[in-house]
GROMACS .gro file of C-alpha atoms in nm:
model
  405
    1MET     CA    1   0.728   0.320  -2.133
    2ASN     CA    2   0.709   0.708  -2.062
    3LYS     CA    3   0.410   0.916  -2.000
    4THR     CA    4   0.348   1.001  -2.351
    5LYS     CA    5   0.370   0.677  -2.501
    6ASN     CA    6   0.132   0.549  -2.200
    7CYS     CA    7  -0.159   0.827  -2.310
    8ALA     CA    8  -0.116   0.720  -2.640
    9LEU     CA    9  -0.180   0.368  -2.600
   10ALA     CA   10  -0.487   0.449  -2.391
   11PHE     CA   11  -0.645   0.695  -2.652
   12ALA     CA   12  -0.503   0.481  -2.954
   13ALA     CA   13  -0.673   0.192  -2.823
   14LEU     CA   14  -0.993   0.372  -2.737
   15GLY     CA   15  -1.012   0.511  -3.084
   16ALA     CA   16  -0.947   0.188  -3.249
   17CYS     CA   17  -1.294   0.058  -3.112
   18ALA     CA   18  -1.459   0.398  -3.257
   19PRO     CA   19  -1.690   0.215  -3.508
   20GLU     CA   20  -1.853   0.034  -3.207
   21ALA     CA   21  -1.833   0.351  -3.015
   22GLN     CA   22  -2.063   0.514  -3.261
   23ALA     CA   23  -2.350   0.259  -3.181
   24GLN     CA   24  -2.316   0.338  -2.797
   25ASP     CA   25  -2.324   0.640  -2.588
   26ILE     CA   26  -1.961   0.720  -2.434
   27LYS     CA   27  -1.999   0.816  -2.080
   28LEU     CA   28  -1.755   1.051  -1.921
   29LYS     CA   29  -1.690   1.021  -1.539
   30PRO     CA   30  -1.482   1.304  -1.374
   31LEU     CA   31  -1.220   1.204  -1.147
   32ILE     CA   32  -1.108   1.463  -0.867
   33ASP     CA   33  -1.007   1.399  -0.502
   34ALA     CA   34  -0.825   1.613  -0.255
   35ARG     CA   35  -0.632   1.566   0.068
   36PHE     CA   36  -0.474   1.787   0.290
   37ARG     CA   37  -0.213   1.663   0.563
   38TYR     CA   38  -0.050   1.807   0.840
   39GLU     CA   39   0.203   1.571   1.005
   40HIS     CA   40   0.446   1.630   1.294
   41VAL     CA   41   0.747   1.444   1.414
   42ASP     CA   42   0.926   1.461   1.696
   43GLN     CA   43   1.242   1.169   1.665
   44ASP     CA   44   1.512   1.108   1.930
   45GLY     CA   45   1.853   1.160   1.794
   46VAL     CA   46   1.725   1.466   1.545
   47ALA     CA   47   1.766   1.816   1.694
   48ASP     CA   48   1.466   1.952   1.523
   49GLN     CA   49   1.122   1.852   1.460
   50SER     CA   50   0.960   1.816   1.144
   51ASP     CA   51   0.619   2.009   1.052
   52ALA     CA   52   0.491   1.889   0.702
   53ALA     CA   53   0.156   2.061   0.559
   54THR     CA   54   0.098   1.940   0.201
   55LEU     CA   55  -0.187   1.927  -0.008
   56ARG     CA   56  -0.222   1.638  -0.267
   57VAL     CA   57  -0.473   1.704  -0.551
   58ARG     CA   58  -0.585   1.448  -0.824
   59SER     CA   59  -0.766   1.513  -1.114
   60GLY     CA   60  -0.891   1.340  -1.451
   61VAL     CA   61  -1.120   1.181  -1.669
   62GLN     CA   62  -1.276   0.819  -1.729
   63ALA     CA   63  -1.429   0.766  -2.103
   64SER     CA   64  -1.630   0.416  -2.119
   65THR     CA   65  -1.849   0.263  -2.400
   66GLY     CA   66  -1.961  -0.084  -2.417
   67PRO     CA   67  -1.676  -0.317  -2.262
   68TRP     CA   68  -1.411  -0.030  -2.296
   69ALA     CA   69  -1.287   0.211  -2.044
   70ALA     CA   70  -0.984   0.465  -2.083
   71LEU     CA   71  -0.875   0.667  -1.773
   72VAL     CA   72  -0.612   0.954  -1.759
   73GLU     CA   73  -0.541   1.111  -1.408
   74SER     CA   74  -0.289   1.399  -1.286
   75GLU     CA   75  -0.134   1.406  -0.940
   76ALA     CA   76   0.006   1.739  -0.777
   77THR     CA   77   0.149   1.761  -0.418
   78ILE     CA   78   0.214   2.105  -0.295
   79GLY     CA   79   0.413   2.189   0.007
   80ILE     CA   80   0.255   2.474   0.242
   81ASP     CA   81   0.490   2.435   0.540
   82ASN     CA   82   0.813   2.277   0.424
   83HIS     CA   83   1.012   2.216   0.749
   84TYR     CA   84   1.082   1.873   0.687
   85ASN     CA   85   1.320   1.595   0.541
   86ASP     CA   86   1.105   1.516   0.227
   87GLY     CA   87   1.374   1.223   0.158
   88LEU     CA   88   1.506   1.433  -0.124
   89ASN     CA   89   1.601   1.771  -0.014
   90GLY     CA   90   1.862   1.655   0.244
   91ARG     CA   91   1.763   1.859   0.527
   92PRO     CA   92   1.862   1.755   0.888
   93LEU     CA   93   1.499   1.669   0.998
   94PRO     CA   94   1.288   1.364   1.036
   95LEU     CA   95   1.148   1.211   0.728
   96VAL     CA   96   0.800   1.272   0.596
   97ALA     CA   97   0.806   1.107   0.277
   98ASP     CA   98   0.588   1.359   0.081
   99PRO     CA   99   0.783   1.561  -0.184
  100GLN     CA  100   0.636   1.818  -0.392
  101ASN     CA  101   0.525   1.668  -0.740
  102ILE     CA  102   0.321   1.668  -1.046
  103GLU     CA  103   0.311   1.405  -1.260
  104LEU     CA  104   0.102   1.148  -1.450
  105ASN     CA  105  -0.042   0.946  -1.201
  106ARG     CA  106  -0.265   0.696  -1.414
  107ALA     CA  107  -0.307   0.638  -1.769
  108GLN     CA  108  -0.465   0.287  -1.864
  109LEU     CA  109  -0.714   0.138  -2.069
  110ARG     CA  110  -0.962  -0.140  -1.984
  111TYR     CA  111  -1.169  -0.407  -2.142
  112VAL     CA  112  -1.431  -0.621  -1.928
  113ASP     CA  113  -1.598  -0.891  -2.111
  114HIS     CA  114  -1.694  -1.263  -2.079
  115HIS     CA  115  -1.559  -1.296  -1.698
  116VAL     CA  116  -1.211  -1.120  -1.851
  117THR     CA  117  -1.108  -0.788  -1.721
  118VAL     CA  118  -0.779  -0.658  -1.890
  119THR     CA  119  -0.597  -0.348  -1.788
  120ALA     CA  120  -0.318  -0.178  -1.979
  121GLY     CA  121  -0.086   0.116  -1.886
  122ARG     CA  122  -0.003   0.317  -1.590
  123GLN     CA  123  -0.271   0.184  -1.294
  124LEU     CA  124  -0.297   0.102  -0.941
  125LEU     CA  125  -0.226  -0.256  -0.821
  126ASP     CA  126  -0.448  -0.330  -0.489
  127LEU     CA  127  -0.355  -0.723  -0.454
  128ALA     CA  128  -0.496  -0.926  -0.161
  129ASP     CA  129  -0.393  -0.728   0.145
  130GLN     CA  130  -0.148  -0.509   0.009
  131ARG     CA  131   0.126  -0.688   0.201
  132PHE     CA  132   0.326  -0.749  -0.101
  133VAL     CA  133   0.181  -0.526  -0.379
  134GLY     CA  134  -0.046  -0.207  -0.313
  135PRO     CA  135  -0.077   0.154  -0.411
  136SER     CA  136   0.071   0.314  -0.083
  137ALA     CA  137  -0.233   0.535  -0.051
  138TRP     CA  138  -0.167   0.673   0.292
  139ARG     CA  139   0.142   0.910   0.118
  140GLN     CA  140   0.054   1.196  -0.090
  141ASN     CA  141   0.193   1.069  -0.416
  142GLU     CA  142   0.069   0.743  -0.494
  143GLN     CA  143   0.238   0.420  -0.596
  144THR     CA  144   0.156   0.306  -0.942
  145PHE     CA  145   0.254   0.072  -1.209
  146ASP     CA  146   0.316   0.037  -1.587
  147ALA     CA  147   0.167  -0.301  -1.620
  148VAL     CA  148  -0.067  -0.530  -1.794
  149ARG     CA  149  -0.327  -0.673  -1.562
  150VAL     CA  150  -0.558  -0.985  -1.650
  151THR     CA  151  -0.807  -1.114  -1.420
  152TRP     CA  152  -1.055  -1.392  -1.499
  153ALA     CA  153  -1.364  -1.530  -1.325
  154GLY     CA  154  -1.490  -1.801  -1.584
  155VAL     CA  155  -1.562  -2.079  -1.330
  156PRO     CA  156  -1.781  -2.035  -1.026
  157ARG     CA  157  -1.589  -1.948  -0.687
  158LEU     CA  158  -1.258  -1.986  -0.905
  159SER     CA  159  -1.060  -1.652  -1.015
  160ILE     CA  160  -0.726  -1.579  -1.163
  161ASP     CA  161  -0.534  -1.257  -1.112
  162ALA     CA  162  -0.220  -1.222  -1.317
  163THR     CA  163  -0.003  -0.920  -1.385
  164TYR     CA  164   0.328  -0.812  -1.556
  165SER     CA  165   0.479  -0.479  -1.468
  166TRP     CA  166   0.810  -0.346  -1.610
  167SER     CA  167   0.797  -0.021  -1.389
  168ALA     CA  168   0.705   0.075  -1.039
  169ARG     CA  169   0.630   0.420  -1.004
  170THR     CA  170   0.743   0.497  -0.629
  171VAL     CA  171   0.597   0.804  -0.393
  172ASN     CA  172   0.942   0.995  -0.461
  173GLY     CA  173   0.783   1.174  -0.768
  174ILE     CA  174   0.967   1.358  -1.041
  175ASP     CA  175   1.246   1.470  -0.845
  176GLY     CA  176   1.350   1.124  -0.721
  177THR     CA  177   1.729   1.068  -0.698
  178PRO     CA  178   1.943   0.745  -0.749
  179ALA     CA  179   1.884   0.625  -0.397
  180ARG     CA  180   1.511   0.710  -0.400
  181PRO     CA  181   1.405   0.707  -0.757
  182GLN     CA  182   1.097   0.814  -0.933
  183SER     CA  183   1.048   0.477  -1.073
  184VAL     CA  184   1.229   0.132  -1.058
  185PRO     CA  185   1.232  -0.074  -1.392
  186GLY     CA  186   1.231  -0.450  -1.387
  187ASP     CA  187   1.047  -0.759  -1.474
  188ASN     CA  188   0.798  -0.798  -1.204
  189TRP     CA  189   0.562  -1.096  -1.200
  190PHE     CA  190   0.246  -1.097  -0.982
  191GLY     CA  191   0.007  -1.400  -0.967
  192LEU     CA  192  -0.300  -1.502  -0.748
  193ALA     CA  193  -0.535  -1.787  -0.799
  194SER     CA  194  -0.846  -1.806  -0.558
  195TYR     CA  195  -1.109  -2.040  -0.451
  196ALA     CA  196  -1.414  -1.890  -0.278
  197ALA     CA  197  -1.575  -2.165  -0.017
  198PRO     CA  198  -1.805  -2.102   0.254
  199VAL     CA  199  -1.565  -2.079   0.507
  200GLY     CA  200  -1.319  -1.853   0.325
  201THR     CA  201  -1.140  -1.776   0.020
  202LEU     CA  202  -0.817  -1.965  -0.021
  203THR     CA  203  -0.534  -1.798  -0.232
  204GLY     CA  204  -0.205  -1.900  -0.350
  205PHE     CA  205   0.027  -1.667  -0.470
  206ALA     CA  206   0.348  -1.586  -0.627
  207TYR     CA  207   0.548  -1.248  -0.641
  208LEU     CA  208   0.861  -1.206  -0.837
  209VAL     CA  209   0.958  -0.868  -0.764
  210ASP     CA  210   1.268  -0.775  -0.959
  211GLN     CA  211   1.396  -0.434  -0.864
  212ASP     CA  212   1.640  -0.386  -1.159
  213LEU     CA  213   1.840  -0.056  -1.050
  214ALA     CA  214   2.168  -0.071  -0.927
  215SER     CA  215   2.148   0.236  -0.714
  216LEU     CA  216   1.866   0.085  -0.533
  217GLN     CA  217   2.056  -0.119  -0.282
  218GLY     CA  218   2.273  -0.297  -0.546
  219PHE     CA  219   1.950  -0.497  -0.656
  220ARG     CA  220   1.936  -0.648  -0.314
  221LEU     CA  221   1.556  -0.624  -0.306
  222SER     CA  222   1.478  -0.828  -0.584
  223SER     CA  223   1.307  -1.147  -0.418
  224GLN     CA  224   1.085  -1.430  -0.530
  225SER     CA  225   0.792  -1.519  -0.272
  226TYR     CA  226   0.550  -1.813  -0.310
  227GLY     CA  227   0.275  -1.856  -0.055
  228ALA     CA  228  -0.105  -1.928   0.043
  229ARG     CA  229  -0.342  -1.705   0.220
  230PHE     CA  230  -0.691  -1.812   0.386
  231ALA     CA  231  -0.943  -1.550   0.473
  232GLY     CA  232  -1.305  -1.568   0.571
  233SER     CA  233  -1.564  -1.435   0.838
  234ARG     CA  234  -1.874  -1.598   0.976
  235THR     CA  235  -2.153  -1.487   1.203
  236ILE     CA  236  -2.128  -1.645   1.555
  237ALA     CA  237  -2.432  -1.455   1.723
  238LYS     CA  238  -2.694  -1.206   1.606
  239GLY     CA  239  -2.495  -0.883   1.525
  240TRP     CA  240  -2.161  -1.042   1.553
  241LYS     CA  241  -1.913  -1.163   1.331
  242LEU     CA  242  -1.580  -1.335   1.360
  243GLY     CA  243  -1.310  -1.285   1.094
  244TYR     CA  244  -0.993  -1.493   1.042
  245VAL     CA  245  -0.687  -1.454   0.822
  246THR     CA  246  -0.372  -1.692   0.787
  247SER     CA  247  -0.080  -1.662   0.550
  248PHE     CA  248   0.238  -1.824   0.494
  249ALA     CA  249   0.522  -1.752   0.229
  250ARG     CA  250   0.874  -1.846   0.141
  251GLN     CA  251   1.099  -1.582  -0.018
  252SER     CA  252   1.442  -1.635  -0.190
  253ASP     CA  253   1.674  -1.399  -0.394
  254TYR     CA  254   1.584  -1.321  -0.763
  255ARG     CA  255   1.752  -1.226  -1.083
  256ASN     CA  256   2.018  -0.988  -1.013
  257ASN     CA  257   2.015  -1.037  -0.629
  258PRO     CA  258   2.376  -1.079  -0.493
  259ASN     CA  259   2.262  -1.224  -0.196
  260ARG     CA  260   2.146  -1.589  -0.139
  261TYR     CA  261   1.910  -1.637   0.142
  262VAL     CA  262   1.571  -1.824   0.231
  263ALA     CA  263   1.334  -1.647   0.458
  264SER     CA  264   0.983  -1.720   0.549
  265TYR     CA  265   0.654  -1.523   0.620
  266TYR     CA  266   0.372  -1.601   0.865
  267LEU     CA  267   0.042  -1.435   0.962
  268ALA     CA  268  -0.249  -1.532   1.177
  269GLU     CA  269  -0.499  -1.295   1.290
  270ALA     CA  270  -0.876  -1.300   1.410
  271SER     CA  271  -1.106  -1.022   1.456
  272LEU     CA  272  -1.445  -0.978   1.626
  273SER     CA  273  -1.677  -0.694   1.519
  274GLY     CA  274  -2.033  -0.584   1.607
  275LYS     CA  275  -2.262  -0.306   1.476
  276VAL     CA  276  -2.053  -0.035   1.699
  277LEU     CA  277  -1.751  -0.227   1.867
  278ALA     CA  278  -1.456  -0.412   1.716
  279ALA     CA  279  -1.152  -0.613   1.805
  280THR     CA  280  -0.865  -0.733   1.616
  281GLY     CA  281  -0.566  -0.955   1.732
  282GLY     CA  282  -0.243  -1.089   1.521
  283TYR     CA  283   0.063  -1.194   1.508
  284GLU     CA  284   0.310  -1.144   1.181
  285VAL     CA  285   0.618  -1.263   1.139
  286LEU     CA  286   0.889  -1.132   0.877
  287GLY     CA  287   1.162  -1.410   0.924
  288ALA     CA  288   1.544  -1.361   0.866
  289ASP     CA  289   1.794  -1.577   0.734
  290GLN     CA  290   2.150  -1.523   0.863
  291GLY     CA  291   2.122  -1.184   0.980
  292THR     CA  292   2.273  -1.017   0.715
  293ALA     CA  293   2.121  -0.686   0.582
  294LEU     CA  294   1.848  -0.741   0.334
  295THR     CA  295   1.852  -1.129   0.380
  296SER     CA  296   1.526  -1.100   0.574
  297PHE     CA  297   1.165  -1.118   0.443
  298GLN     CA  298   1.151  -0.791   0.244
  299THR     CA  299   0.833  -0.617   0.069
  300PRO     CA  300   0.929  -0.294  -0.092
  301LEU     CA  301   0.637  -0.272  -0.307
  302ALA     CA  302   0.372  -0.318   0.000
  303SER     CA  303   0.159  -0.046   0.137
  304PHE     CA  304   0.364   0.018   0.457
  305PHE     CA  305   0.142   0.230   0.652
  306ARG     CA  306  -0.131  -0.052   0.688
  307PHE     CA  307   0.130  -0.288   0.865
  308GLN     CA  308   0.367  -0.240   1.167
  309GLY     CA  309   0.260   0.104   1.306
  310TRP     CA  310   0.195   0.428   1.182
  311ALA     CA  311   0.552   0.533   1.319
  312SER     CA  312   0.677   0.355   0.994
  313LYS     CA  313   1.003   0.227   1.151
  314PHE     CA  314   0.997  -0.107   0.985
  315THR     CA  315   0.960   0.002   0.598
  316THR     CA  316   1.285  -0.234   0.543
  317THR     CA  317   1.276  -0.528   0.783
  318PRO     CA  318   1.554  -0.555   0.986
  319PRO     CA  319   1.868  -0.804   0.938
  320ASN     CA  320   1.750  -1.006   1.215
  321GLY     CA  321   1.408  -1.008   1.101
  322LEU     CA  322   1.069  -0.887   1.269
  323ARG     CA  323   0.779  -1.026   1.499
  324ASP     CA  324   0.493  -0.817   1.510
  325LEU     CA  325   0.238  -0.892   1.815
  326TYR     CA  326  -0.080  -0.650   1.782
  327GLY     CA  327  -0.413  -0.588   1.896
  328THR     CA  328  -0.679  -0.316   1.823
  329LEU     CA  329  -1.005  -0.188   1.975
  330GLY     CA  330  -1.223   0.030   1.818
  331ALA     CA  331  -1.600   0.134   1.759
  332SER     CA  332  -1.788   0.318   1.460
  333TRP     CA  333  -2.159   0.434   1.462
  334LYS     CA  334  -2.338   0.616   1.210
  335ALA     CA  335  -2.539   0.940   1.285
  336ASN     CA  336  -2.803   1.160   1.129
  337GLY     CA  337  -2.741   1.529   0.994
  338PRO     CA  338  -2.443   1.637   0.816
  339VAL     CA  339  -2.195   1.420   1.010
  340SER     CA  340  -2.283   1.085   0.881
  341GLY     CA  341  -2.035   0.873   1.112
  342TYR     CA  342  -1.806   0.831   1.358
  343SER     CA  343  -1.478   0.611   1.437
  344VAL     CA  344  -1.238   0.562   1.703
  345SER     CA  345  -0.935   0.321   1.758
  346ALA     CA  346  -0.651   0.219   1.964
  347THR     CA  347  -0.373  -0.020   1.850
  348TRP     CA  348  -0.100  -0.153   2.028
  349HIS     CA  349   0.254  -0.315   1.880
  350HIS     CA  350   0.490  -0.528   2.060
  351PHE     CA  351   0.792  -0.583   1.812
  352ASP     CA  352   1.062  -0.846   1.847
  353SER     CA  353   1.353  -0.969   1.638
  354ASP     CA  354   1.312  -1.299   1.455
  355ARG     CA  355   1.643  -1.440   1.569
  356LEU     CA  356   1.882  -1.342   1.871
  357SER     CA  357   1.539  -1.238   2.065
  358GLN     CA  358   1.595  -0.893   2.069
  359HIS     CA  359   1.304  -0.669   2.182
  360TYR     CA  360   1.287  -0.390   1.920
  361GLY     CA  361   1.010  -0.153   2.099
  362ASP     CA  362   0.642  -0.103   2.161
  363GLU     CA  363   0.395   0.116   1.988
  364ILE     CA  364   0.048   0.279   2.029
  365ASP     CA  365  -0.132   0.414   1.737
  366LEU     CA  366  -0.481   0.631   1.820
  367LEU     CA  367  -0.741   0.733   1.551
  368ALA     CA  368  -1.034   0.964   1.579
  369GLN     CA  369  -1.237   1.015   1.253
  370ALA     CA  370  -1.542   1.179   1.134
  371ARG     CA  371  -1.733   1.163   0.780
  372ILE     CA  372  -1.890   1.476   0.670
  373ARG     CA  373  -2.078   1.407   0.339
  374ARG     CA  374  -1.784   1.377   0.093
  375THR     CA  375  -1.536   1.481   0.366
  376THR     CA  376  -1.354   1.281   0.591
  377VAL     CA  377  -1.180   1.443   0.896
  378ALA     CA  378  -0.938   1.247   1.092
  379ALA     CA  379  -0.649   1.268   1.361
  380ARG     CA  380  -0.379   1.011   1.449
  381LEU     CA  381  -0.114   0.991   1.709
  382ALA     CA  382   0.171   0.719   1.664
  383ARG     CA  383   0.398   0.670   1.942
  384TYR     CA  384   0.697   0.432   1.914
  385ALA     CA  385   0.926   0.363   2.224
  386ALA     CA  386   1.233   0.196   2.131
  387ASP     CA  387   1.425  -0.083   2.285
  388ALA     CA  388   1.691  -0.226   2.078
  389PHE     CA  389   1.587  -0.072   1.756
  390ALA     CA  390   1.549   0.272   1.612
  391THR     CA  391   1.486   0.548   1.865
  392ASP     CA  392   1.173   0.674   2.025
  393THR     CA  393   0.930   0.887   1.778
  394THR     CA  394   0.616   1.047   1.835
  395LYS     CA  395   0.415   1.148   1.502
  396VAL     CA  396   0.070   1.383   1.484
  397PHE     CA  397  -0.159   1.346   1.186
  398LEU     CA  398  -0.420   1.559   1.087
  399THR     CA  399  -0.593   1.504   0.779
  400LEU     CA  400  -0.876   1.646   0.562
  401GLU     CA  401  -0.984   1.442   0.264
  402TRP     CA  402  -1.236   1.507  -0.002
  403SER     CA  403  -1.337   1.289  -0.292
  404LEU     CA  404  -1.596   1.358  -0.570
  405SER     CA  405  -1.709   0.989  -0.588
   0.00000   0.00000   0.00000
């Protein structure tokens, strides 16, 4: 479905409920946010360094009346300093996947009533922890989906979340190439059923990913994953909370994927947080099958920046799989005055293969951040030290982000 059809769908449906709208006020909500980011990349094996200064602006409006809401939002990314490889321009520089772009980011219609929410059109999908499906919000061009999503919570503690998506709109933007396309068609089905107990929420899930584009790895990123996730927290002392997450899934080939494979996924994570200090430790495994390319556990629709380090060395799982042992120490505190809050953190990753006992490398990620009214200022450093996979890489990020909401 193209951009025009999506917009037509949203506004035609809103117009269909005009008789009801006459009896109710139509509320308009402006949507504006902007982010400037400078990203510097120094990567061994590449003679020159990348310097990417980009500005991303999203603007739109949401109109709502009663149970109906229609939303339209544009997205534009401008390159201020273009000394980098954006994935499309072919420059012999380290990759910073933020190409210049202007496009329709979202165009959706939503209905909410009687414990049911239905969203149709181009939309964000933020499912569970975004390990399988997410908006890739770190990239300047957001990942959205042409989809219909239905959620239901008509029974206490039980919820159902089901989505059919016929197109994934990637971070590559309007100038996408066959290997890095603007969008990927396919019959994608995502389903989650959750039960919230006092000790945590148990979720069963199914992610059927259909990457129906021959130029994109020859259909080899199509997969079906079934599993469960349990997440919860509890107070263990005054001012201290213990959090815990565990997950397991099995993945195999799907639809036109010519590979035949089965791979497993495991996650175990615990966190301890107080009023200021917080610590997290975890172990995540994306398993391998026989060591053939793209037969390890893959999550092509994930929000990758949230997982396995900010150096982004593992957006495609290596043939021998990946094991990530990680830990984070952080602190955050509120303040009076124009700066309302500060946070700092340090994260360490130890990367190994799932088979053949290879040590891929280690990574340190550092963050310092401050909130100034509606603006967030952040500085990040990522340092990947390679052993048996990829090359030494240092990344520096400086970000200034502003939102109307």
